[in-house]
mmCIF file of C-alpha atoms and ligand atoms in Angstrom:
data_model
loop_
_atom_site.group_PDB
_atom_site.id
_atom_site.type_symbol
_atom_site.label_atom_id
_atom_site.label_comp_id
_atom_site.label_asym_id
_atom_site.label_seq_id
_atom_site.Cartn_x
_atom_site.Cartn_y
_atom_site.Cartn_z
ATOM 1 C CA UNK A 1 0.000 0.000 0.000
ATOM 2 C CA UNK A 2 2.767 2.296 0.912
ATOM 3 C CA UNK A 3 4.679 1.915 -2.246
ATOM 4 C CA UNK A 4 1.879 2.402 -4.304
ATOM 5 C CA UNK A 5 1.152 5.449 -2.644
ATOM 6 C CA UNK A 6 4.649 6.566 -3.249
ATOM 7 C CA UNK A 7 4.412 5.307 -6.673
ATOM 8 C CA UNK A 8 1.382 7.343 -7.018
ATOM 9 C CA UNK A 9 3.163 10.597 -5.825
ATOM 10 C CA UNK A 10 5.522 10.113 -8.579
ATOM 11 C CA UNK A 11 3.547 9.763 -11.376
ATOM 12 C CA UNK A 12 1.419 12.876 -9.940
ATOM 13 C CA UNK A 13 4.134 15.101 -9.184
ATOM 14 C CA UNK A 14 6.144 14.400 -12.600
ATOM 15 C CA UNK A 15 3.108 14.625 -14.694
ATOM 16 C CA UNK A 16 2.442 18.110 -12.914
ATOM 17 C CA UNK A 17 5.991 18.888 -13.643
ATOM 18 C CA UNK A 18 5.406 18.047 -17.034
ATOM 19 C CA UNK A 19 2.695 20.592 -17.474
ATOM 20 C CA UNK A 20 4.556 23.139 -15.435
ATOM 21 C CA UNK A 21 7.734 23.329 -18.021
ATOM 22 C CA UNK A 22 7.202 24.965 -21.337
ATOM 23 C CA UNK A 23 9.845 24.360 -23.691
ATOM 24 C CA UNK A 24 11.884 27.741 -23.366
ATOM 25 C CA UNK A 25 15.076 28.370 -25.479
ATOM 26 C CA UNK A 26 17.371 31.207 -27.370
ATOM 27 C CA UNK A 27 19.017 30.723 -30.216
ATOM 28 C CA UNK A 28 20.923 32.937 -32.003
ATOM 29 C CA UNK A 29 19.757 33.508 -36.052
ATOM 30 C CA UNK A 30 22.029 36.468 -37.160
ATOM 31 C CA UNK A 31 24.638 38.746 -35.611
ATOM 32 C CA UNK A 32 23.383 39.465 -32.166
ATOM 33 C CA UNK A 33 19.679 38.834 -33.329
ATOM 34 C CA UNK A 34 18.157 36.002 -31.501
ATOM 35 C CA UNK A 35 14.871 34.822 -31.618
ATOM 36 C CA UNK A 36 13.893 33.271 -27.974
ATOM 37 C CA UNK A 37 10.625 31.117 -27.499
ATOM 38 C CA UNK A 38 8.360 29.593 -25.515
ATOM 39 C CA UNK A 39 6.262 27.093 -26.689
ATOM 40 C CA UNK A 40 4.596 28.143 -30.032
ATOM 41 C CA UNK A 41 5.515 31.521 -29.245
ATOM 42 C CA UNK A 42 8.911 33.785 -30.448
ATOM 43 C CA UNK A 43 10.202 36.862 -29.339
ATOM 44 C CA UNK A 44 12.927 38.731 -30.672
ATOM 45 C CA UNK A 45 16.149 40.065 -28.765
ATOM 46 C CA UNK A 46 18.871 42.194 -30.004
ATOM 47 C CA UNK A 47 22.085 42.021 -28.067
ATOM 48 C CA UNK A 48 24.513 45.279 -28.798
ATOM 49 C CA UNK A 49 27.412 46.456 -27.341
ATOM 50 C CA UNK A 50 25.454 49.443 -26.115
ATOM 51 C CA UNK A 51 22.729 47.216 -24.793
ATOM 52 C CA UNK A 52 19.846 44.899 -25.352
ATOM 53 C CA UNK A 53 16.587 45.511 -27.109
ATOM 54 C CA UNK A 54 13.589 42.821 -26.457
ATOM 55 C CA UNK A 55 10.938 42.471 -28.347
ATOM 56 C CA UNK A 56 7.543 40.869 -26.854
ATOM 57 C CA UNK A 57 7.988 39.858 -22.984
ATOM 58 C CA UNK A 58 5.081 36.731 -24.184
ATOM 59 C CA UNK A 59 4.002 36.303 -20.412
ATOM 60 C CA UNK A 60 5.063 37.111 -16.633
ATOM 61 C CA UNK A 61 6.967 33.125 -16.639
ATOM 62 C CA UNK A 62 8.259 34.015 -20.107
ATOM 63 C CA UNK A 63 9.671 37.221 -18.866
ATOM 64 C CA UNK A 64 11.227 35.938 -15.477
ATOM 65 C CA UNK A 65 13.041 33.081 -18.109
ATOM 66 C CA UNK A 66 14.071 35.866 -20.713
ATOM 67 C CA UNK A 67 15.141 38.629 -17.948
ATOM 68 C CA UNK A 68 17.659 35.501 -16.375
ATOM 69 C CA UNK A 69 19.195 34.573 -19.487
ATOM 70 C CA UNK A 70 20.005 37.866 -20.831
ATOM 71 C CA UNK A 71 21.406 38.725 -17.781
ATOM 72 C CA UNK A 72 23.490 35.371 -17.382
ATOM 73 C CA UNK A 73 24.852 35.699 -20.405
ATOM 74 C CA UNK A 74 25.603 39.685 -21.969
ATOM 75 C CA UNK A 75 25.924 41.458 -19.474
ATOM 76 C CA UNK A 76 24.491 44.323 -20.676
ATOM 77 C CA UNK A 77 21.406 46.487 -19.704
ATOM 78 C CA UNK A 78 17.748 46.097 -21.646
ATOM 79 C CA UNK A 79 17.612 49.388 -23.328
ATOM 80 C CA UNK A 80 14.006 49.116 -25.035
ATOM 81 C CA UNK A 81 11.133 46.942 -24.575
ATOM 82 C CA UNK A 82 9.031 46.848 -27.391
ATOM 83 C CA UNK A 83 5.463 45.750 -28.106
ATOM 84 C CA UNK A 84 5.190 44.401 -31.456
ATOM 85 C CA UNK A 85 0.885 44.740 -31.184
ATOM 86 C CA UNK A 86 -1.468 44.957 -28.222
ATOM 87 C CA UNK A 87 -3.055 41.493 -27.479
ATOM 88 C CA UNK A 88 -1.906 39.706 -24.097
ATOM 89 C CA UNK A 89 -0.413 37.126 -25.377
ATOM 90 C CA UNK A 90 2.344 38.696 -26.590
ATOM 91 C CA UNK A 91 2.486 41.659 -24.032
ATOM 92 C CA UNK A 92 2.179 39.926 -20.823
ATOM 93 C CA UNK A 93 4.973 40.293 -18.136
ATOM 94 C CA UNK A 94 6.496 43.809 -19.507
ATOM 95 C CA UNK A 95 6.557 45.189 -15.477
ATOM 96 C CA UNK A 96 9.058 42.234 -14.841
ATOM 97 C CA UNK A 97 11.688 44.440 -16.969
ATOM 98 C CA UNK A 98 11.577 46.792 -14.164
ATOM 99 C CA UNK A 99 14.945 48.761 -14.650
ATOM 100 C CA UNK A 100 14.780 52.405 -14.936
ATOM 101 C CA UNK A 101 17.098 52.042 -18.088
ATOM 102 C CA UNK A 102 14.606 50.170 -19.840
ATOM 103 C CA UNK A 103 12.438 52.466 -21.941
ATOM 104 C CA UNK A 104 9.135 50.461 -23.490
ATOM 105 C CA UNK A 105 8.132 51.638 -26.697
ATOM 106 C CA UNK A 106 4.881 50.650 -29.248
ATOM 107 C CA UNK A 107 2.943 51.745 -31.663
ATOM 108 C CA UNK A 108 0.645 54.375 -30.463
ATOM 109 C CA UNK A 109 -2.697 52.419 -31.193
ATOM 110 C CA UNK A 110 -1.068 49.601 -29.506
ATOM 111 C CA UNK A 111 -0.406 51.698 -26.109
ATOM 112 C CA UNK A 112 -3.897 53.388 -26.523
ATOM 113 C CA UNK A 113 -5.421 49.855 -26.425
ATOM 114 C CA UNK A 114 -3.280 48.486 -23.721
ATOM 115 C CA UNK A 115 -4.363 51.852 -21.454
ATOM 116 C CA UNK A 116 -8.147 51.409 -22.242
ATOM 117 C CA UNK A 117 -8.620 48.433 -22.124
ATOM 118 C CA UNK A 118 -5.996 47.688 -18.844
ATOM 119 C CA UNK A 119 -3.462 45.217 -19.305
ATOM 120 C CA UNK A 120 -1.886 44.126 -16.797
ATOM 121 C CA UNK A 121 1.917 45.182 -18.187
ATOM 122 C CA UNK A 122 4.189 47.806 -18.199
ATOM 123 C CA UNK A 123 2.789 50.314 -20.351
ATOM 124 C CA UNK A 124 5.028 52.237 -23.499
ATOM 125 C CA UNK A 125 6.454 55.500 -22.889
ATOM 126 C CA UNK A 126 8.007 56.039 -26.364
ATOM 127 C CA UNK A 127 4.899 55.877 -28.852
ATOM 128 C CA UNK A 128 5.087 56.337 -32.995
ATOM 129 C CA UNK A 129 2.697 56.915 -35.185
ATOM 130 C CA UNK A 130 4.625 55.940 -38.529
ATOM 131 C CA UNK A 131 8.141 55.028 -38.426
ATOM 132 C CA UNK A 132 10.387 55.054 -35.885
ATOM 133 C CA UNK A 133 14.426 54.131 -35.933
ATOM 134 C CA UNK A 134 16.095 52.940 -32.641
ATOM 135 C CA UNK A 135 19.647 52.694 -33.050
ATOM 136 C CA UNK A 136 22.709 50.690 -30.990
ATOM 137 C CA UNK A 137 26.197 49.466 -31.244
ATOM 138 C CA UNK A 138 25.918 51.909 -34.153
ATOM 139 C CA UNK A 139 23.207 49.876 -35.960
ATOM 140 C CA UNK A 140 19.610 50.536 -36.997
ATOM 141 C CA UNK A 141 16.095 48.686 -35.863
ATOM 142 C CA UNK A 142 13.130 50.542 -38.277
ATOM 143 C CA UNK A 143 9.757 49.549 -36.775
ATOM 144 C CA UNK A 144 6.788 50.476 -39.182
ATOM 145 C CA UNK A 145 3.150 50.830 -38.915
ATOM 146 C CA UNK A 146 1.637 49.250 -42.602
ATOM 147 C CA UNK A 147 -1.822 50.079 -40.929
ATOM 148 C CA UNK A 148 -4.458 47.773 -39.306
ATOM 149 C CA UNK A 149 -3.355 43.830 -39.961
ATOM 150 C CA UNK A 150 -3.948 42.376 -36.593
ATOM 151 C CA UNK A 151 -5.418 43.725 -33.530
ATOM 152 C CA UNK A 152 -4.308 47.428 -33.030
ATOM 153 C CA UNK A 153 -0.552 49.321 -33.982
ATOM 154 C CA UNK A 154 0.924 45.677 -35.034
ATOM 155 C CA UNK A 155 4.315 46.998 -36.768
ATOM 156 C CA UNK A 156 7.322 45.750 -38.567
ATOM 157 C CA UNK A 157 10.893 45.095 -37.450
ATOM 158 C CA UNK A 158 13.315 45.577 -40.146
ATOM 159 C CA UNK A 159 17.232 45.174 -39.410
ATOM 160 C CA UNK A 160 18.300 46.925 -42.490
ATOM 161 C CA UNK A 161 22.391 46.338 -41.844
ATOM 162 C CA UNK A 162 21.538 42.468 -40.764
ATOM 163 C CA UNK A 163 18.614 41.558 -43.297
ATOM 164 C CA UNK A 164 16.409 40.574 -40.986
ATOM 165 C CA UNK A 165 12.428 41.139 -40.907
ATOM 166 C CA UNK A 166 10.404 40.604 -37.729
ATOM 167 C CA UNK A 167 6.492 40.171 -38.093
ATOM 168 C CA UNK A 168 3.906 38.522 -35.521
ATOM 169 C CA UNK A 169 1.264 37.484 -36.350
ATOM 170 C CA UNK A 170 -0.044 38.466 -39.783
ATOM 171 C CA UNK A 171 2.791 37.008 -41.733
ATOM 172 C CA UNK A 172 3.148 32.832 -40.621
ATOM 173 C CA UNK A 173 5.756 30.915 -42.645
ATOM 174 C CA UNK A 174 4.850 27.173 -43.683
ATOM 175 C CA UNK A 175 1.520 27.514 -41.766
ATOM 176 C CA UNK A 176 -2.051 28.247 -41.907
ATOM 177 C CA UNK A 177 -3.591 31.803 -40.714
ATOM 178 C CA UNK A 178 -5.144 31.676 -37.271
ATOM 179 C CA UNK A 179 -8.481 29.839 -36.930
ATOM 180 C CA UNK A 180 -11.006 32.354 -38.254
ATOM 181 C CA UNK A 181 -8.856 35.292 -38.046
ATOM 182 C CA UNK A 182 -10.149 36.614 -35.141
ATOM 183 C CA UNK A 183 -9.032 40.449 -34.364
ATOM 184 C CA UNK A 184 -7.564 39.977 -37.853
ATOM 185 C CA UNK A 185 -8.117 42.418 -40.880
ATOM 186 C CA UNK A 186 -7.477 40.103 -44.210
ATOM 187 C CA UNK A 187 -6.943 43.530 -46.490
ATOM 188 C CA UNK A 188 -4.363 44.829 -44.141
ATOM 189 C CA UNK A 189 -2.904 41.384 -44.013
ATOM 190 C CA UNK A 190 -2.289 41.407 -47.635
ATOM 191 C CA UNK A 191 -1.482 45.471 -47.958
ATOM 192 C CA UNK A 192 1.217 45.224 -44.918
ATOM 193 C CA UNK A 193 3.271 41.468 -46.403
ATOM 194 C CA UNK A 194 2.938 43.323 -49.857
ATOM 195 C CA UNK A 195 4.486 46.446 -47.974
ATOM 196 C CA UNK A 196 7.231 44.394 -45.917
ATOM 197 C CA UNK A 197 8.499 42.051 -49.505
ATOM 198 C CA UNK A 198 9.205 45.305 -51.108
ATOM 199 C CA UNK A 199 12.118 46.003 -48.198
ATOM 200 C CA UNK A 200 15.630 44.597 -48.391
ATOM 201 C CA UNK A 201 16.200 41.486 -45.976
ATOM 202 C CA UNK A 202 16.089 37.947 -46.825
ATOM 203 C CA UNK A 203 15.960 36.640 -43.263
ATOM 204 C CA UNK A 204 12.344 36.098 -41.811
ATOM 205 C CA UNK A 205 11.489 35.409 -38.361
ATOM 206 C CA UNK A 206 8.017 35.193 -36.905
ATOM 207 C CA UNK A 207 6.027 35.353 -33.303
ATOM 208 C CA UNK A 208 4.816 32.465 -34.734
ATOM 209 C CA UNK A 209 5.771 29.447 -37.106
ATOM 210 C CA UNK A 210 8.734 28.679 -38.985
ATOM 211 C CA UNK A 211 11.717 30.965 -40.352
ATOM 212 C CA UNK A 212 11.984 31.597 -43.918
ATOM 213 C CA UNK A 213 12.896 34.025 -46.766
ATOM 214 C CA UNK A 214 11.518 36.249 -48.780
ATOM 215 C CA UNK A 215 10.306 33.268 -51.580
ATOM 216 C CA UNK A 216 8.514 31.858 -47.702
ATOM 217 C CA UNK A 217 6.685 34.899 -47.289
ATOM 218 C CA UNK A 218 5.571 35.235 -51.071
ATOM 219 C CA UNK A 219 3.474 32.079 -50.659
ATOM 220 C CA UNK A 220 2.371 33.201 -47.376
ATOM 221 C CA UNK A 221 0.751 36.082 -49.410
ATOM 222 C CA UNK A 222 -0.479 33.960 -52.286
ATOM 223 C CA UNK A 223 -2.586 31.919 -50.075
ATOM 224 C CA UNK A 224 -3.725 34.918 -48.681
ATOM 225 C CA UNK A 225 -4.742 36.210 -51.856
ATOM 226 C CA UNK A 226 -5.957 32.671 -53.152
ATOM 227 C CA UNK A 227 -8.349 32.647 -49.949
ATOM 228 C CA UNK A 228 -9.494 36.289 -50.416
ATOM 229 C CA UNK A 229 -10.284 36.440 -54.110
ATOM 230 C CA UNK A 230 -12.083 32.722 -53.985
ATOM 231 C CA UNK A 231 -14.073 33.529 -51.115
ATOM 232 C CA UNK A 232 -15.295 36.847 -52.591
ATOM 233 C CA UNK A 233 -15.592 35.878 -55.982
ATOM 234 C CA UNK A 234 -18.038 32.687 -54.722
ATOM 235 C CA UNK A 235 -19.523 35.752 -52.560
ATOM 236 C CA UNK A 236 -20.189 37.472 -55.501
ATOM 237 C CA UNK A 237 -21.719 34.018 -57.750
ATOM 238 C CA UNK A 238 -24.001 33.587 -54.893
ATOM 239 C CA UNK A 239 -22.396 31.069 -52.566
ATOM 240 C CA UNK A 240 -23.415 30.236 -49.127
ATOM 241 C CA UNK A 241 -20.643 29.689 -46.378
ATOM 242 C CA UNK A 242 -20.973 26.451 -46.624
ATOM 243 C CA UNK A 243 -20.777 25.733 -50.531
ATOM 244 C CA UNK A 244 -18.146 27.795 -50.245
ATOM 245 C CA UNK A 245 -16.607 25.623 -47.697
ATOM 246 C CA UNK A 246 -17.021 22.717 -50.088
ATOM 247 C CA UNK A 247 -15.677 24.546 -53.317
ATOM 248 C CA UNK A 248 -12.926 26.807 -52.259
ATOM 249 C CA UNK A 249 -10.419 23.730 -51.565
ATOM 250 C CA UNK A 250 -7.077 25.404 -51.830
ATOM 251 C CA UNK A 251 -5.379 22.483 -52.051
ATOM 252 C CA UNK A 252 -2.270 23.662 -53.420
ATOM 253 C CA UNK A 253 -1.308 24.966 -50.113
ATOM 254 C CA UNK A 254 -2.387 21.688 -48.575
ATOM 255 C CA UNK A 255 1.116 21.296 -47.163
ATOM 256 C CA UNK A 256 0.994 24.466 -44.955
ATOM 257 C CA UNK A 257 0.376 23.080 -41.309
ATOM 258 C CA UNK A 258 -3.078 22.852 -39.222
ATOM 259 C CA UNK A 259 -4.538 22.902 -43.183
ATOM 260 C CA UNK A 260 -6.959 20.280 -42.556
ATOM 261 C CA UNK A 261 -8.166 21.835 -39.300
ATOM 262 C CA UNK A 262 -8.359 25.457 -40.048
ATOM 263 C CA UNK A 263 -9.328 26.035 -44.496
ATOM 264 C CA UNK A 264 -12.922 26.308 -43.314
ATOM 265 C CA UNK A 265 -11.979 28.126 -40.310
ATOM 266 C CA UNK A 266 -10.000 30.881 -43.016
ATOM 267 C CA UNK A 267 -12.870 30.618 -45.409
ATOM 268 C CA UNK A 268 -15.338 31.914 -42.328
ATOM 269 C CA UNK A 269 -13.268 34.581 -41.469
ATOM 270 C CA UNK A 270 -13.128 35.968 -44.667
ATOM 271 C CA UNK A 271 -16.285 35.480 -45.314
ATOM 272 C CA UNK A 272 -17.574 37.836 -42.016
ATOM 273 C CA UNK A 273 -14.965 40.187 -43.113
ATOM 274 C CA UNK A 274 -16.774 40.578 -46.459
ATOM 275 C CA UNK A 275 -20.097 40.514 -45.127
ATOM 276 C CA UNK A 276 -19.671 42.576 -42.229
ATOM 277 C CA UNK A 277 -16.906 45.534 -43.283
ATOM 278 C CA UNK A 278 -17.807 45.289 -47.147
ATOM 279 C CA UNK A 279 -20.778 45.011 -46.822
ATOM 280 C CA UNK A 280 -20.751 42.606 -49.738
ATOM 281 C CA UNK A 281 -24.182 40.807 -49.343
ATOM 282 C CA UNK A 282 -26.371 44.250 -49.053
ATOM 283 C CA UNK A 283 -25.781 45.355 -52.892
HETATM 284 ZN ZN1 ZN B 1 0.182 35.478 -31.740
#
């Protein structure tokens, strides 16, 4: 009885354990750029010799991981936080980079939402409407507001010197868009990865996803565009959501992950989008 009590501790406490630990690492992908994740999730750091800029603290755990590391291995203060969009699940656990050095920038939607609607974070002091450049060890990070494309002030990160492009959410390499796009905006989807393929980097990294390069993020935006123009144009012959469910197969991007679970979930999305901001089924 006793050991199978103790047995039964075990298997309790190690399963619980189990749960407990998400996968956390940081790798490096170019020149001080590393992209550091947890679970499905990536956030970007850049590591200078004039300090550290972090991109997306993900959530309080995530935070209390990222602050250790950083500080086990540069040695060097975190000189901007940045909020790549609004939603919490990016933006959790920004108060845990408490030093005064710190300085947490976003986009100024982004901060307006985060205020309003009050997030539990540290909130953005430096806010942009546009464009704004942060520079360090004498090189360049260019965030960029394309307009909206995912919840509110969701901008670009471009490293012009290292090449690199930074994007969560509304660009995912080698997988399928979120369920039914929720919070997303499929024009602005297309207008901003139109926007971001006409600037010079050939090194993609996402919040979410794969890594790729620019040929990566041009079928990203062809299935986009397949999905938009098919649902519409069914739209437009008459189509309910669900023949269009049937019809619009896309099959060609069948190799994308969680395409078996979410194609009708995309098809839905657009189709609200259509009905409900174009208006498309009132002419
Ligand atoms: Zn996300």
């Amino acid at each position: 009885m006793r050991i199978s009590l103790l047995l039964l501790f075990f298997l309790l406490t190690s399963t619980l354990s189990g749960w407990a630990e998400t996968d956390r690492r940081m790798v490096e992908v170019r020149d001080g750029i590393y992209r550091a994740s947890s679970g499905n999730y990536h956030s970007l750091v850049w590591v200078t010799s004039q300090g550290i800029a972090v991109v997306d603290p993900i959530d309080r755990k995530t935070a209390q991981w990222l602050k250790k590391e950083l500080e086990s291995r540069f040695h060097q203060p975190v000189r901007y936080l940045i909020y790549s969009h609004n939603h919490p699940d990016h933006a959790l656990g920004g108060d845990v980079f408490d030093d005064p050095r710190t300085i947490v920038v976003s986009h100024q939607y982004a901060a307006e939402d985060m205020e309003w609607s009050k997030l539990k974070t540290r909130l953005p002091e430096l806010r942009f409407q546009d464009r704004l450049e942060l520079k360090l060890g004498g090189k360049t990070l260019a965030l960029k507001y394309h307009g909206p494309n995912n919840g509110r002030g969701s901008v670009s990160f471009h490293f012009p010197e290292q090449k690199v492009l930074f994007v969560v959410d509304w660009i995912v390499v080698g997988r399928m868009p979120y369920r039914d796009l929720p919070g997303y905006d499929i024009h602005g989807m297309i207008r901003s990865t139109r926007e971001v393929l006409q600037m010079d980097w050939n090194l993609f990294v996402g919040g979410h996803a794969e890594m790729g390069n620019k040929d990566d993020v041009r079928r990203s935006l062809s299935y986009l565009e397949a999905l938009y123009a098919q649902v519409r144009d069914g739209m437009l012959e008459g189509k309910s959501l669900e023949e269009l469910k049937k019809d619009v197969t896309l099959e060609e991007f069948s190799d994308l992950a969680n395409f078996e679970d979410w194609r009708a979930l995309n098809i839905e999305g657009v189709y609200r989008t259509l009905k409900d901001a174009s208006y498309i089924l009132r002419r």
